[in-house]
Tab-separated table of C-alpha atoms in Angstrom:
chain	number	residue	atom	x	y	z
F	1	MET	CA	149.570	6.529	63.697
F	2	SER	CA	149.926	9.908	65.454
F	3	LYS	CA	148.587	10.362	68.966
F	4	SER	CA	146.311	13.220	69.982
F	5	LEU	CA	147.454	16.216	71.986
F	6	PRO	CA	146.070	16.495	75.547
F	7	LEU	CA	142.902	18.442	76.320
F	8	GLN	CA	144.839	21.698	76.638
F	9	PRO	CA	148.447	21.162	75.500
F	10	ASN	CA	151.161	22.674	77.662
F	11	LEU	CA	154.609	23.354	76.202
F	12	GLU	CA	156.363	22.733	79.522
F	13	HIS	CA	154.772	19.300	79.798
F	14	LEU	CA	155.828	18.488	76.226
F	15	LYS	CA	159.381	19.594	77.055
F	16	LYS	CA	159.270	17.244	80.030
F	17	GLN	CA	158.294	14.367	77.720
F	18	ALA	CA	161.287	15.183	75.511
F	19	LYS	CA	163.645	15.234	78.504
F	20	ALA	CA	162.257	11.877	79.648
F	21	LEU	CA	162.925	10.424	76.184
F	22	LEU	CA	166.455	11.847	76.209
F	23	LYS	CA	167.113	10.320	79.630
F	24	ALA	CA	165.749	6.954	78.487
F	25	HIS	CA	168.111	7.030	75.485
F	26	GLN	CA	171.053	7.916	77.724
F	27	GLN	CA	170.182	4.882	79.839
F	28	SER	CA	169.982	2.687	76.687
F	29	GLN	CA	166.416	1.660	77.439
F	30	PRO	CA	165.364	-0.620	74.544
F	31	GLU	CA	161.768	0.656	74.440
F	32	VAL	CA	162.956	3.974	72.930
F	33	ILE	CA	164.363	2.269	69.818
F	34	SER	CA	161.049	1.886	67.973
F	35	ARG	CA	159.964	5.434	68.827
F	36	ILE	CA	163.191	6.974	67.550
F	37	LYS	CA	163.370	4.718	64.495
F	38	GLU	CA	159.817	5.562	63.479
F	39	HIS	CA	159.915	9.300	64.108
F	40	HIS	CA	163.505	10.491	63.572
F	41	PRO	CA	164.417	10.711	59.849
F	42	ARG	CA	168.184	10.547	60.449
F	43	LEU	CA	167.879	7.297	62.378
F	44	SER	CA	165.016	5.600	60.512
F	45	ASN	CA	167.338	3.096	58.801
F	46	SER	CA	169.619	2.486	61.786
F	47	SER	CA	169.661	-0.729	63.772
F	48	GLY	CA	168.523	-0.766	67.371
F	49	SER	CA	172.052	-1.032	68.699
F	50	ASP	CA	173.203	1.815	66.438
F	51	ILE	CA	170.337	4.022	67.633
F	52	LEU	CA	171.371	3.527	71.259
F	53	ARG	CA	175.005	4.335	70.372
F	54	GLU	CA	174.234	7.390	68.240
F	55	GLU	CA	174.516	10.913	69.593
F	56	PHE	CA	171.023	11.965	70.617
F	57	SER	CA	170.416	15.503	71.855
F	58	LEU	CA	167.473	17.242	73.474
F	59	GLN	CA	166.650	18.695	70.048
F	60	ASP	CA	166.516	15.163	68.640
F	61	ALA	CA	164.165	14.109	71.461
F	62	GLN	CA	161.935	17.130	70.815
F	63	LEU	CA	161.743	16.205	67.125
F	64	VAL	CA	160.602	12.679	68.033
F	65	ILE	CA	157.944	14.024	70.408
F	66	ALA	CA	156.683	16.468	67.754
F	67	ARG	CA	156.417	13.736	65.110
F	68	GLU	CA	154.648	11.398	67.536
F	69	TYR	CA	151.938	14.067	67.717
F	70	GLY	CA	151.847	14.398	63.913
F	71	PHE	CA	153.963	17.568	63.485
F	72	GLU	CA	156.939	17.748	61.161
F	73	SER	CA	159.088	19.662	63.645
F	74	TRP	CA	159.250	20.873	67.251
F	75	PRO	CA	158.736	24.559	66.231
F	76	LYS	CA	155.532	23.573	64.394
F	77	LEU	CA	154.263	21.750	67.496
F	78	ALA	CA	155.222	24.670	69.747
F	79	GLU	CA	153.429	27.102	67.428
F	80	VAL	CA	150.173	25.143	67.692
F	81	VAL	CA	150.470	24.800	71.476
F	82	VAL	CA	150.950	28.551	71.855
F	83	MET	CA	147.967	29.157	69.560
F	84	TYR	CA	145.768	26.879	71.707
F	85	LYS	CA	146.930	28.437	74.956
F	86	ASP	CA	144.437	31.325	75.020
F	87	LEU	CA	141.537	29.546	73.367
F	88	PRO	CA	138.518	28.555	75.488
F	89	PHE	CA	137.983	24.858	76.020
F	90	PRO	CA	134.947	24.416	73.722
F	91	THR	CA	137.023	25.457	70.689
F	92	ARG	CA	139.098	22.285	70.924
F	93	GLU	CA	138.346	19.485	68.465
F	94	PHE	CA	136.863	17.224	71.118
F	95	PHE	CA	134.418	19.821	72.430
F	96	GLN	CA	133.010	21.696	69.449
F	97	ALA	CA	129.413	21.727	70.705
F	98	GLN	CA	128.508	25.101	72.220
F	99	THR	CA	126.300	25.584	75.303
F	100	ASP	CA	124.610	28.570	76.869
F	101	GLU	CA	125.958	27.718	80.306
F	102	GLU	CA	128.257	30.146	82.082
F	103	GLU	CA	131.938	29.348	82.335
F	104	PRO	CA	132.375	27.555	85.673
F	105	SER	CA	134.266	29.429	88.348
F	106	GLY	CA	136.522	28.040	91.048
F	107	LYS	CA	139.687	27.141	89.147
F	108	LEU	CA	142.648	26.113	91.272
F	109	SER	CA	145.660	28.351	91.850
F	110	LYS	CA	148.927	27.842	89.991
F	111	ASP	CA	150.693	26.781	93.190
F	112	VAL	CA	148.090	24.094	93.865
F	113	LEU	CA	148.377	22.841	90.277
F	114	ARG	CA	152.173	22.778	90.491
F	115	ALA	CA	151.924	20.856	93.749
F	116	LEU	CA	149.626	18.293	92.140
F	117	GLU	CA	152.064	17.949	89.240
F	118	ASN	CA	155.036	17.516	91.581
F	119	MET	CA	153.102	14.993	93.658
F	120	HIS	CA	152.362	12.901	90.588
F	121	ASP	CA	156.002	13.232	89.512
F	122	GLU	CA	156.799	11.548	92.838
F	123	PHE	CA	154.184	8.896	92.015
F	124	GLY	CA	155.998	8.356	88.705
F	125	LYS	CA	159.315	7.852	90.494
F	126	LEU	CA	157.697	5.204	92.684
F	127	LEU	CA	156.290	3.481	89.585
F	128	ASN	CA	159.823	3.328	88.193
F	129	ALA	CA	160.625	0.914	91.017
F	130	THR	CA	157.265	-0.880	91.195
F	131	LEU	CA	156.511	-1.728	87.565
F	132	PRO	CA	159.733	-3.249	86.102
F	133	PRO	CA	158.929	-6.778	87.385
F	134	PHE	CA	155.577	-6.616	85.571
F	135	LEU	CA	156.816	-4.904	82.384
F	136	GLY	CA	160.082	-6.805	82.042
F	137	GLY	CA	162.517	-3.888	82.019
F	138	LYS	CA	163.291	-0.345	83.091
F	139	VAL	CA	160.369	2.026	83.451
F	140	SER	CA	160.290	5.792	82.924
F	141	ALA	CA	157.078	7.337	84.262
F	142	VAL	CA	156.560	11.088	84.074
F	143	THR	CA	153.687	13.550	84.488
F	144	ALA	CA	153.103	14.477	80.853
F	145	TYR	CA	150.179	16.890	81.171
F	146	LEU	CA	147.841	18.565	83.638
F	147	ASP	CA	144.596	20.273	82.619
F	148	GLN	CA	141.504	21.822	84.186
F	149	ALA	CA	138.189	21.083	82.495
F	150	THR	CA	134.563	20.484	83.309
F	151	TYR	CA	133.670	16.909	84.126
F	152	ARG	CA	131.476	16.825	81.013
F	153	GLU	CA	134.469	17.713	78.849
F	154	TYR	CA	136.585	15.072	80.551
F	155	ILE	CA	133.966	12.374	79.890
F	156	GLN	CA	133.660	13.460	76.254
F	157	TYR	CA	137.427	13.235	75.952
F	158	GLN	CA	137.463	9.762	77.514
F	159	LYS	CA	134.752	8.539	75.145
F	160	SER	CA	136.731	9.847	72.160
F	161	ARG	CA	139.859	7.892	73.097
F	162	SER	CA	140.568	4.613	71.358
F	163	ASP	CA	143.012	3.545	74.086
F	164	SER	CA	140.796	4.002	77.152
F	165	GLY	CA	141.159	0.818	79.141
F	166	TYR	CA	140.244	0.018	82.735
F	167	GLY	CA	139.644	2.418	85.577
F	168	CYS	CA	138.368	2.800	89.075
F	169	ILE	CA	136.927	5.246	91.566
F	170	PHE	CA	138.882	5.993	94.729
F	171	THR	CA	138.937	8.383	97.671
F	172	PRO	CA	142.174	9.914	99.008
F	173	ALA	CA	140.978	9.895	102.636
F	174	PRO	CA	140.698	11.964	104.838
F	175	LEU	CA	139.505	14.098	101.920
F	176	GLU	CA	135.811	13.684	101.173
F	177	GLY	CA	134.674	12.925	97.665
F	178	ARG	CA	135.716	10.637	94.852
F	179	ALA	CA	138.415	10.698	92.178
F	180	ALA	CA	138.952	8.441	89.167
F	181	VAL	CA	141.916	6.803	87.483
F	182	ASP	CA	142.089	5.218	84.030
F	183	CYS	CA	144.861	2.911	82.774
F	184	SER	CA	145.195	2.711	78.991
F	185	ARG	CA	144.561	-0.561	77.161
F	186	GLY	CA	148.191	-0.745	76.081
F	187	LEU	CA	149.472	-0.507	79.631
F	188	ILE	CA	146.962	-3.036	80.982
F	189	ALA	CA	147.836	-5.446	78.173
F	190	ALA	CA	151.555	-5.104	78.924
F	191	LEU	CA	151.048	-5.615	82.659
F	192	LEU	CA	149.113	-8.817	81.973
F	193	ASP	CA	151.288	-9.885	78.999
F	194	HIS	CA	148.281	-9.758	76.639
F	195	SER	CA	147.614	-8.282	73.229
F	196	SER	CA	145.960	-4.883	73.441
F	197	GLU	CA	143.973	-5.688	70.280
F	198	LYS	CA	141.842	-8.274	72.093
F	199	LEU	CA	141.923	-7.218	75.704
F	200	GLU	CA	139.190	-9.371	77.176
F	201	LEU	CA	139.910	-10.218	80.812
F	202	ASN	CA	138.919	-13.458	82.507
F	203	GLN	CA	138.641	-13.972	86.255
F	204	GLU	CA	142.318	-14.892	86.533
F	205	ASP	CA	143.266	-11.669	84.739
F	206	TRP	CA	141.047	-9.604	87.043
F	207	THR	CA	142.684	-11.208	90.073
F	208	ALA	CA	146.177	-10.495	88.724
F	209	LEU	CA	145.232	-6.938	87.787
F	210	ASP	CA	143.780	-6.296	91.227
F	211	ALA	CA	147.055	-7.457	92.834
F	212	ILE	CA	149.051	-5.110	90.592
F	213	CYS	CA	146.691	-2.234	91.337
F	214	GLN	CA	147.200	-2.735	95.058
F	215	ARG	CA	150.876	-1.915	94.443
F	216	LEU	CA	149.866	1.185	92.489
F	217	TRP	CA	147.520	2.348	95.272
F	218	LYS	CA	150.384	1.942	97.725
F	219	ASP	CA	152.558	4.195	95.547
F	220	LEU	CA	149.731	6.711	95.143
F	221	ARG	CA	149.153	6.777	98.903
F	222	GLN	CA	152.869	7.410	99.451
F	223	ALA	CA	152.854	10.279	96.946
F	224	TRP	CA	149.756	11.874	98.490
F	225	SER	CA	151.265	11.453	101.958
F	226	LEU	CA	153.916	14.007	101.020
F	227	VAL	CA	151.064	16.517	101.304
F	228	LEU	CA	148.960	14.994	104.082
F	229	PRO	CA	148.569	11.538	105.698
F	230	THR	CA	146.412	9.668	103.210
F	231	GLU	CA	144.692	6.329	102.703
F	232	ILE	CA	143.442	5.306	99.264
F	233	GLU	CA	139.950	3.937	99.873
F	234	GLY	CA	136.981	2.586	97.933
F	235	THR	CA	138.905	1.303	94.915
F	236	ARG	CA	136.966	-0.803	92.442
F	237	LEU	CA	137.957	-1.650	88.876
F	238	ASP	CA	135.650	-1.017	85.934
F	239	SER	CA	136.012	-1.868	82.247
F	240	ASN	CA	134.223	1.320	81.134
F	241	PRO	CA	136.017	4.364	82.629
F	242	PRO	CA	133.673	6.974	81.069
F	243	SER	CA	130.813	5.423	83.070
F	244	LEU	CA	132.480	6.260	86.387
F	245	GLU	CA	130.608	9.183	87.952
F	246	ILE	CA	132.556	11.326	90.394
F	247	ALA	CA	131.158	14.822	89.782
F	248	ALA	CA	128.308	16.775	88.226
F	249	PRO	CA	128.754	17.508	84.481
F	250	SER	CA	129.450	21.225	85.025
F	251	ASP	CA	131.887	20.709	87.930
F	252	LEU	CA	135.531	21.568	87.338
F	253	VAL	CA	138.071	18.757	87.537
F	254	VAL	CA	141.849	18.414	87.261
F	255	VAL	CA	143.046	15.866	84.702
F	256	ILE	CA	146.604	14.544	85.170
F	257	GLY	CA	148.267	12.230	82.663
F	258	VAL	CA	151.221	10.076	83.713
F	259	GLN	CA	153.006	8.520	80.742
F	260	VAL	CA	154.715	5.193	81.463
F	261	SER	CA	157.676	4.572	79.120
F	262	LYS	CA	155.714	4.312	75.855
F	263	PRO	CA	153.388	6.754	74.029
F	264	GLU	CA	150.473	4.330	74.362
F	265	TRP	CA	150.991	3.577	78.080
F	266	TRP	CA	149.072	6.037	80.264
F	267	ILE	CA	147.644	6.390	83.751
F	268	THR	CA	145.149	9.266	83.779
F	269	PHE	CA	143.801	10.767	87.006
F	270	CYS	CA	140.694	12.913	87.376
F	271	TYR	CA	140.235	14.896	90.605
F	272	PRO	CA	137.196	17.139	91.185
F	273	ASN	CA	138.351	20.626	92.148
F	274	ALA	CA	136.021	20.474	95.163
F	275	LEU	CA	138.014	17.496	96.472
F	276	VAL	CA	141.395	19.122	95.824
F	277	LYS	CA	140.338	22.362	97.557
F	278	GLN	CA	140.002	20.448	100.840
F	279	ALA	CA	143.812	20.100	100.779
F	280	HIS	CA	144.427	23.603	99.380
F	281	SER	CA	146.588	24.886	102.239
F	282	GLN	CA	148.615	21.650	102.524
F	283	LEU	CA	149.282	21.621	98.780
F	284	GLU	CA	150.408	25.255	98.764
F	285	GLU	CA	152.681	24.655	101.770
F	286	GLN	CA	154.251	21.596	100.150
F	287	GLN	CA	154.734	23.494	96.897
F	288	GLN	CA	156.707	26.139	98.788
F	289	ILE	CA	159.032	23.357	99.944
F	290	TRP	CA	159.348	21.873	96.450
F	291	SER	CA	160.023	25.294	94.903
F	292	GLN	CA	163.044	25.753	97.176
F	293	MET	CA	164.580	22.355	96.376
C-alpha cells in the first residue's frame, strides 16, 4: 500500500529520504531489504542477501522512494511535487473545503525553517544512538519533511492518517507556549514489541513507553540546546493526538516529520509559529553557523 505525500511535498526532503535509503543499503541494514524488494523491479525476485550485495545507486534509491509514494518513477514524483509547490494549501486533497477566512500572516523566514530542520536532523542523529536497544538493530532517523500550515489543517491531516499513534504536549522552556509530538502506531508497536494491528496498551506498556519517551525528551532537549539552553517540560502522553490543543485553529504552525528507518515509523512535531518566533534570533544565528559548516 502506497503512503501519502506530506502536507506540502518538498523535493529536497524527498531527496534526503533517498540519500538515507542509499546510506542504509551501504551499511547493509536489513530493514531496507523489504522496501527495495517490494518497490524496485530489478530486485523484486532477489534474496535479501543478494539485495544487500547488489550495486545500488542514488537513482535506485530515488526509484524506491517514488514507488513507495505510488509513482512509477522519480521524474513522475518530482513533476507532481513541482506542480504542488505553488498551489495554496486548501487545494491539497486533505483540505478541499474552502473558507472565507483570510490567509494567515506571520510565516517564518527561510533561515528559521532551515535552522529548525537542521536542529531536528541533530535530533535524528541522537535517535540513531538511543533507539537501537529498543528496536533491535541499527537506526536511521532523518528529517523527511517540514511544512507550514494552519493548526486546523494540521489537525485535519492528523485525523486523516491511519497510522497516527500516541502523542503528547510539551514546552521547550524557557519558551512560552506548547508544542505537540506524535509517534506513529508502527513505531510505538516496534518500541514495545507489539503488533501495530492491535495496539492496545496496558499499564505495563504505558510505564515502558514513558521510560522510552524520557530518553527521547533528553535527545530533544539536547538538540534544542544547540540553539538555546532548553528544558522539555509538561510532557504527558495521549492516545488521541488530534485531540491535543496547542493553538487556535487559524494559527500558523510548523510541522516537522522525522522518519525512523521504515516508511511507517514516524515522529511528527508541531510547533506554533508564535512559540518559534520567541527563539527567532537564536535560530537565525545558529543557522549562520550551520551554513558555514
